[in-house]
Coordinates of C-alpha atoms in Angstrom, one line a residue:
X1 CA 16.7 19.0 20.1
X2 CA 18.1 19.5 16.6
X3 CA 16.0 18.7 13.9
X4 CA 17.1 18.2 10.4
X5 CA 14.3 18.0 7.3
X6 CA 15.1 17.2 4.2
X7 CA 12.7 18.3 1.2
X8 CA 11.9 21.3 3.4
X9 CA 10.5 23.7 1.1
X10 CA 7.4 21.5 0.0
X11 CA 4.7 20.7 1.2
X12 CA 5.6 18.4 4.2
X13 CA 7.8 19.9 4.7
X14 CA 6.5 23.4 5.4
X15 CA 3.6 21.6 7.2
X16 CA 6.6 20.3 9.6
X17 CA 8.5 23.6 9.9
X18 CA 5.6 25.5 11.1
X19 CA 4.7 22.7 13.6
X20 CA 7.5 22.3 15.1
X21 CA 8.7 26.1 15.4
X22 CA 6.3 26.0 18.3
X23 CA 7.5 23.1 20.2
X24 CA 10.2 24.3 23.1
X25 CA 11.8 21.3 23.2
X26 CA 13.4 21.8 19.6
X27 CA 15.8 24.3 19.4
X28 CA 17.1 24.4 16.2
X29 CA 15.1 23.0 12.5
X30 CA 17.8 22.6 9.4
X31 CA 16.0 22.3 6.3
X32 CA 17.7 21.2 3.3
X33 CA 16.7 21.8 -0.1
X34 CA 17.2 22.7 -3.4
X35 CA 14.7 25.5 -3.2
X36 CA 16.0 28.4 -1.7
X37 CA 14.8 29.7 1.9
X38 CA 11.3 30.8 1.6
X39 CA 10.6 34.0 2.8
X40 CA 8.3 33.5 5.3
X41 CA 10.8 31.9 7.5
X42 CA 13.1 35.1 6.8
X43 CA 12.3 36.1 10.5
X44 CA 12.4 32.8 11.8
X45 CA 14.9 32.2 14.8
X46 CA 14.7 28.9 14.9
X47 CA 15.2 28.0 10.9
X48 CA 18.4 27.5 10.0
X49 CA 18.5 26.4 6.0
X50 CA 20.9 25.0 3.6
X51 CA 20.3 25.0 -0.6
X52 CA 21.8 21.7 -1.8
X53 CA 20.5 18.8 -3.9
X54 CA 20.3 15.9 -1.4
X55 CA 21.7 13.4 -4.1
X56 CA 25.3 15.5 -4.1
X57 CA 28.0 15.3 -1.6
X58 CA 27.1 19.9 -1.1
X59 CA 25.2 19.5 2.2
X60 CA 26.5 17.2 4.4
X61 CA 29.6 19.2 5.5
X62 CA 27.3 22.4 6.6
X63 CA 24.5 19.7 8.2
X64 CA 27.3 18.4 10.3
X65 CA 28.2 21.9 11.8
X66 CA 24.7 22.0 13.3
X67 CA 25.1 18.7 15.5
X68 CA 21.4 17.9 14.7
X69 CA 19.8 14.9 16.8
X70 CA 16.9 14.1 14.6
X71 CA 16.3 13.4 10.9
X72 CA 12.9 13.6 8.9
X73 CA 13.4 12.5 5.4
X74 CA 11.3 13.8 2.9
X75 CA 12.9 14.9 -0.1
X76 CA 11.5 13.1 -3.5
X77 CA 10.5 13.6 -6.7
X78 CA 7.1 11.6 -6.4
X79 CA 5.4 13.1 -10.0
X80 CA 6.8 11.1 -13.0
X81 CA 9.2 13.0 -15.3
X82 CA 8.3 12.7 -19.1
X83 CA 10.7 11.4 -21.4
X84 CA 14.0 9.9 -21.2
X85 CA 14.5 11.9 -17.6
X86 CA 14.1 8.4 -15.5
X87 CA 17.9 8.2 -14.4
X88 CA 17.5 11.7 -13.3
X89 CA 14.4 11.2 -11.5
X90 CA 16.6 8.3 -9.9
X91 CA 19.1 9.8 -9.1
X92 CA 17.0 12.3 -6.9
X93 CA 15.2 9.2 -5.3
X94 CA 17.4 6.7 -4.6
X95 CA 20.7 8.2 -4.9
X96 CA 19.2 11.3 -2.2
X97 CA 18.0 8.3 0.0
X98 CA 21.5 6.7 -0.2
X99 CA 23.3 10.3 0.9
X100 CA 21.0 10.7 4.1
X101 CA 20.9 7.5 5.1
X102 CA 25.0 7.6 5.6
X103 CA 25.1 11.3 7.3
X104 CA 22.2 9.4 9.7
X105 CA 24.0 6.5 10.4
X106 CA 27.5 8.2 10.2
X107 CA 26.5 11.4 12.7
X108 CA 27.4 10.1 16.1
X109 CA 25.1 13.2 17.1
X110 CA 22.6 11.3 15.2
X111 CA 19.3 9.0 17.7
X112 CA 16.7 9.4 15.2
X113 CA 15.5 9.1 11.5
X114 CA 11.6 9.2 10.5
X115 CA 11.7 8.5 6.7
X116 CA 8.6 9.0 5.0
X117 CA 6.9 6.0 2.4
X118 CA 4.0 5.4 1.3
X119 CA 0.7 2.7 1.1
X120 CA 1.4 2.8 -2.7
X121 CA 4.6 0.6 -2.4
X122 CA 2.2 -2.3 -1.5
X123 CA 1.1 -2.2 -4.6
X124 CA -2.3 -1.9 -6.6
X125 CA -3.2 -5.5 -7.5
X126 CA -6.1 -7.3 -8.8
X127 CA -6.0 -9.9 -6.0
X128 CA -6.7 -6.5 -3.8
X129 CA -9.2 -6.7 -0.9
X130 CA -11.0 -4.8 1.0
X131 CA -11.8 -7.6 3.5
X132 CA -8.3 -8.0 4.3
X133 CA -5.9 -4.3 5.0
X134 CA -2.6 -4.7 4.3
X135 CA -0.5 -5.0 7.8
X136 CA 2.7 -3.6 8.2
X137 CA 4.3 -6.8 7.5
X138 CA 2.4 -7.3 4.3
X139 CA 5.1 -7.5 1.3
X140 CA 5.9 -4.1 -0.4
X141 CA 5.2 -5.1 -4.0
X142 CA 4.5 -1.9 -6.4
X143 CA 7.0 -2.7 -9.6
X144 CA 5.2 -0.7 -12.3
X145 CA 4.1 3.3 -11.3
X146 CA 7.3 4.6 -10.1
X147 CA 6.7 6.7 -7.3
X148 CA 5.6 3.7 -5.7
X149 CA 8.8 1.5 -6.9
X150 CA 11.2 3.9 -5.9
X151 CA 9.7 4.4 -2.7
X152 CA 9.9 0.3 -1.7
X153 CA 13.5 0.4 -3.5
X154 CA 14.2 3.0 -0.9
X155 CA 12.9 1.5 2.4
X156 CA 15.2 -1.8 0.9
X157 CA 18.3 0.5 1.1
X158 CA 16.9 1.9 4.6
X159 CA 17.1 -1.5 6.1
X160 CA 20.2 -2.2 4.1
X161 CA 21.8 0.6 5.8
X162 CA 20.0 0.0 9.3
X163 CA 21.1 -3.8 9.4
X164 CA 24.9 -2.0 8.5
X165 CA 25.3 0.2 10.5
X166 CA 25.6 0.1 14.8
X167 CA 22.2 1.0 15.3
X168 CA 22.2 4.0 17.4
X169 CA 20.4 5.6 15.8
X170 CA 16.2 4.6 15.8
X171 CA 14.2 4.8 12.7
X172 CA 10.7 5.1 12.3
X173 CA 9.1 4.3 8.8
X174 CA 6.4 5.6 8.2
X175 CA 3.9 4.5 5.4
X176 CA 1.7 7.2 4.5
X177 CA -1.8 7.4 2.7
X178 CA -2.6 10.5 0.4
X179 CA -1.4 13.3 2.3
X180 CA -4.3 16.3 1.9
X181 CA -5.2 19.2 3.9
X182 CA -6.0 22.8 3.2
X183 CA -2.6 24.3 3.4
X184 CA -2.1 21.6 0.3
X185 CA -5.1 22.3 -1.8
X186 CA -5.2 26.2 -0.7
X187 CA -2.5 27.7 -0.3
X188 CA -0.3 25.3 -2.3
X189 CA -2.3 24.3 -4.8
X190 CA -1.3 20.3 -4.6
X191 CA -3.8 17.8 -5.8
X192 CA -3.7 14.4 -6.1
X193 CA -4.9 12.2 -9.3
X194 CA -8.4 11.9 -8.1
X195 CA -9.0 15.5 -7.8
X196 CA -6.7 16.4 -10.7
X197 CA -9.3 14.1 -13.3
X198 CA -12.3 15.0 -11.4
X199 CA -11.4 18.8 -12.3
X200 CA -10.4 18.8 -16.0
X201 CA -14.3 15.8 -16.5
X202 CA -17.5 15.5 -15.3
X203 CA -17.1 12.1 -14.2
X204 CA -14.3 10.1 -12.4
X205 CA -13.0 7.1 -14.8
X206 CA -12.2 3.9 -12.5
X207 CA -11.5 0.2 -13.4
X208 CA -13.6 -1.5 -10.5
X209 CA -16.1 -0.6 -8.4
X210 CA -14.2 -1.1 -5.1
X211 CA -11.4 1.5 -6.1
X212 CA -10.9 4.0 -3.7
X213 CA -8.9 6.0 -1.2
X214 CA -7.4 6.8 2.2
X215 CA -6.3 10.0 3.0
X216 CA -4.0 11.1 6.0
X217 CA -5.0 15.1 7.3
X218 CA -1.8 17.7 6.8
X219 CA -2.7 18.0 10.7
X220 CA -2.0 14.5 12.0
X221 CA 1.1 14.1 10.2
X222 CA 2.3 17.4 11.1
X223 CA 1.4 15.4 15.1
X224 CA 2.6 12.1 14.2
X225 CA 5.7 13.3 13.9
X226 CA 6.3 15.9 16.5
X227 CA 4.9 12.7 19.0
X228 CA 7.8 10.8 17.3
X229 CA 10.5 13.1 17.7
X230 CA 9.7 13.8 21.5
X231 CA 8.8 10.6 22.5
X232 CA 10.7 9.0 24.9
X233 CA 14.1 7.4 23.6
X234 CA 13.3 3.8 21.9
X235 CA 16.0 1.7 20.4
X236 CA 15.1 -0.5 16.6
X237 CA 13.5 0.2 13.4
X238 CA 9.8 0.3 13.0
X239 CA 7.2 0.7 10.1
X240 CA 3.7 2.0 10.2
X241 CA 0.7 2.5 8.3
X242 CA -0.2 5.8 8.9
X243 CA -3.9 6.5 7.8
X244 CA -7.2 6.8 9.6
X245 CA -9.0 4.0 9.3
X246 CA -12.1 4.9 6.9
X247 CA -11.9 3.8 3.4
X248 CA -13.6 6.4 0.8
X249 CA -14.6 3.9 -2.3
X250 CA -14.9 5.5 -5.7
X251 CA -19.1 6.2 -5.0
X252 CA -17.9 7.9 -1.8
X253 CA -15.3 10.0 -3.8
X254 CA -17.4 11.1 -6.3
X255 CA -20.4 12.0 -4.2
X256 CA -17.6 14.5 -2.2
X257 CA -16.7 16.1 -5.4
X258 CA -20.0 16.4 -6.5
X259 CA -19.5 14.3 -9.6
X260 CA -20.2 11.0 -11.1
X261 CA -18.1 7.6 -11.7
X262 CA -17.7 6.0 -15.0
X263 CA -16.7 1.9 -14.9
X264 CA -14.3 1.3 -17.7
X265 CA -12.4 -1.9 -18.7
X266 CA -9.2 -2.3 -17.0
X267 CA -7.7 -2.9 -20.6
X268 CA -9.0 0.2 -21.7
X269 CA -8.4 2.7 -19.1
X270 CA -4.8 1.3 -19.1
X271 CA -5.0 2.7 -22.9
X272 CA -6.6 5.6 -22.2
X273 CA -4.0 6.8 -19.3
X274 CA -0.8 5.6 -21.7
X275 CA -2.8 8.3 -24.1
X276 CA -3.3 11.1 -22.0
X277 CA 0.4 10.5 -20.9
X278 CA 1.9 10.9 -24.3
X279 CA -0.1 13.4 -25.7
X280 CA -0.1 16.0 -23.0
X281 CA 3.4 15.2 -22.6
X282 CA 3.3 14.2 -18.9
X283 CA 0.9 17.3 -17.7
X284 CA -1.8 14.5 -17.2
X285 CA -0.8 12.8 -14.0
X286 CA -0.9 9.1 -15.4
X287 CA 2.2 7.7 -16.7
X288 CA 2.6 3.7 -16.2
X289 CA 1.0 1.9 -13.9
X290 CA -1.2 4.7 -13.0
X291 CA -4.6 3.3 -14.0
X292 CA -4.1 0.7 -11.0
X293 CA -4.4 2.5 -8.6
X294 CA -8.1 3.7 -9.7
X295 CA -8.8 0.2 -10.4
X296 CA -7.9 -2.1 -7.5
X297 CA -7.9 -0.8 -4.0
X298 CA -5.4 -0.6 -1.2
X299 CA -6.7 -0.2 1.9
X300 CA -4.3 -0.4 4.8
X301 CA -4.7 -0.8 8.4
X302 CA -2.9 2.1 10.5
X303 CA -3.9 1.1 14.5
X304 CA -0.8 -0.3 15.2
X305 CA 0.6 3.4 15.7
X306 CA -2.6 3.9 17.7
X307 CA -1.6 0.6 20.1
X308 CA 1.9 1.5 20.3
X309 CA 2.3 5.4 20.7
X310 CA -1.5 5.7 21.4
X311 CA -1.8 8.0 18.6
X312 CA -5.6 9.3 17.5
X313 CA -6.2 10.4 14.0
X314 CA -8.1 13.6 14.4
X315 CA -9.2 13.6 10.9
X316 CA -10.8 11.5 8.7
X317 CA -10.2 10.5 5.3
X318 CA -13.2 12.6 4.4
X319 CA -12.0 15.6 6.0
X320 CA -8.5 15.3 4.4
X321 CA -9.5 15.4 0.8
X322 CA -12.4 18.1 1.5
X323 CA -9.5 20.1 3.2
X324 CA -12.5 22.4 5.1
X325 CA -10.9 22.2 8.7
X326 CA -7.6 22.0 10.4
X327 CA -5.5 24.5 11.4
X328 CA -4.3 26.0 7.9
X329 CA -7.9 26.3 6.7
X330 CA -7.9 29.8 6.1
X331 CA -3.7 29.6 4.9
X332 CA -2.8 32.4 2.5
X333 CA -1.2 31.0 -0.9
X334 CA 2.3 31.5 -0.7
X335 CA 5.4 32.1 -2.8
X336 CA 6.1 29.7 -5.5
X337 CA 9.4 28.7 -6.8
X338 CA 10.3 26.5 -9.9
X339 CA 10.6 22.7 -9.9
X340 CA 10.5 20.9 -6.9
X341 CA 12.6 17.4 -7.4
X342 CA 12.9 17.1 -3.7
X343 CA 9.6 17.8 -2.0
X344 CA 6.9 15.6 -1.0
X345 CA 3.8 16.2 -2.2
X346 CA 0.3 14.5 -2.5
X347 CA 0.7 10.9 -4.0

């Protein structure tokens, strides 16, 4: 097998790489991004890598010479850009989205696509519950923070493109909750809102009570896939939740991190984020819509990969954000480049 990832120099997609190097049924991995070739696959035999923005038209002539079987898209820009940069940051998104999903369904070599989403494109909403986790069939209905627009805007012009096309190829969805591990928060440095407020105050601001978190372990994705990719053949297009099924509620976070919560108005922490987001010019991760998601909860129910590939979570959602086990937990940091518009990175 032939494995194609785009977004492969971030933090997916390393996490993928390294998994899947070891697996002698794939013989090939093509990573595309617009980061160069990190050097620690330098010696790699298996890597083969190609430097192109997935939105242009430069990649899809060298993918094609490779003949891959499989697709993992990854490649988005998930933290807001400040200022008037929103047509760029769509561009990326949905225009990148737009590129694959033809080479995919245009590549008669082509049986497979696992595109990666997200819980957030559900939407954090007042009529939230944690009595009742959203399904896989719930409605995708996040409008106002933008990773999580984009990202149902995309699976639209996934299915658009699936329903077009002559359906060779199978496609997996899958709908991710906060990706963490400790080759994220050690060696990469990635942190998510949550951790990124609890560590510049003492306290953790939220708008209810019930606010909380579920968090998918670097490991099990780095399984989830592989399973996917050498699972037998399957014909459709399927969508899955893929988080364990614990729930951390904003006591639960706070009592992790070793710090307190703070209940504020809805109304004003919507003020306070819009404040923090113009004054530090974007560096403080909560641009609009933000403050919903640390005021109404989304809490999703991810068995249904468990009944149909019977797939166990090793991790909780606990051991994801406290990143203190798994098979990166003593990872070196490693080489940084510049931006990153087309890596996937904690939501």
């Amino acid at each position: 097998m032939r494995v194609l990832i785009t977004g492969a120099a971030g933090y997916v997609g390393s996490i993928l790489i390294k998994a899947l190097e070891s697996i002698d049924g794939i013989d090939e991995i093509v990573g595309v991004d617009l980061q160069p070739k990190p050097g620690g696959l330098a010696a790699s035999t298996k890597v083969a890598w190609i430097q192109a923005d997935v939105s242009t038209d430069d990649w899809q002539a060298a993918a094609r010479n490779h003949r891959v079987d499989a697709v993992v898209h990854l490649a988005f820009q998930i933290r807001q850009l400040y200022g008037r940069r929103k047509e760029t940051q769509r561009r990326w998104n949905l225009g990148g989205a737009r590129k694959v999903f033809a080479f995919v369904f245009g590549e008669p070599s082509v049986r497979r696509l696992i595109h990666f989403s997200t819980v957030t494109a559900y939407g954090a909403h007042e009529n939230n519950s944690l009595a009742e986790r959203f399904s896989e069939k719930a409605p995708l209905n996040e409008r106002d923070y933008l990773y999580g627009s984009h990202k149902r805007e995309v699976e639209q012009l996934l299915q658009d493109a699936y329903a077009a096309s002559d359906r060779r190829a199978h496609v997996t969805v899958l709908r991710c909750a906060s990706i963490s591990g400790p080759y994220g928060r050690f060696a990469l440095g990635r942190f998510g809102i949550v951790s990124t407020l609890m560590g510049m105050s003492p306290f953790l601001p939220c708008g209810r009570a019930d606010f909380g978190r579920q968090y998918l372990h670097e490991d099990d994705v780095a399984e989830i896939v592989t399973l996917l990719l050498t699972a037998p053949s399957r014909d459709g297009y399927e969508v899955f939740n893929a988080s364990p099924e614990d729930y951390l509620a904003s006591a639960d976070l706070a009592s992790l991190l070793q710090k307190r919560t703070i209940t504020i108005p809805p109304a004003l922490l919507r003020g306070l984020f819009a404040l923090c987001w113009r004054i530090s010019r974007g560096r403080i991760p909560t641009p609009r819509g933000a403050w919903k998601f640390l005021t109404y909860p989304i809490a999703v129910d991810g068995s249904a990969l468990t009944e149909t590939y019977n797939y166990r979570y090793h991790f909780t959602s606990a051991d994801a954000l406290m990143a203190r086990a798994g098979r990166h937990s003593a990872a070196p940091t490693v080489e940084r480049h510049g931006r990153e518009p087309n890596a996937e990175t904690i939501p």
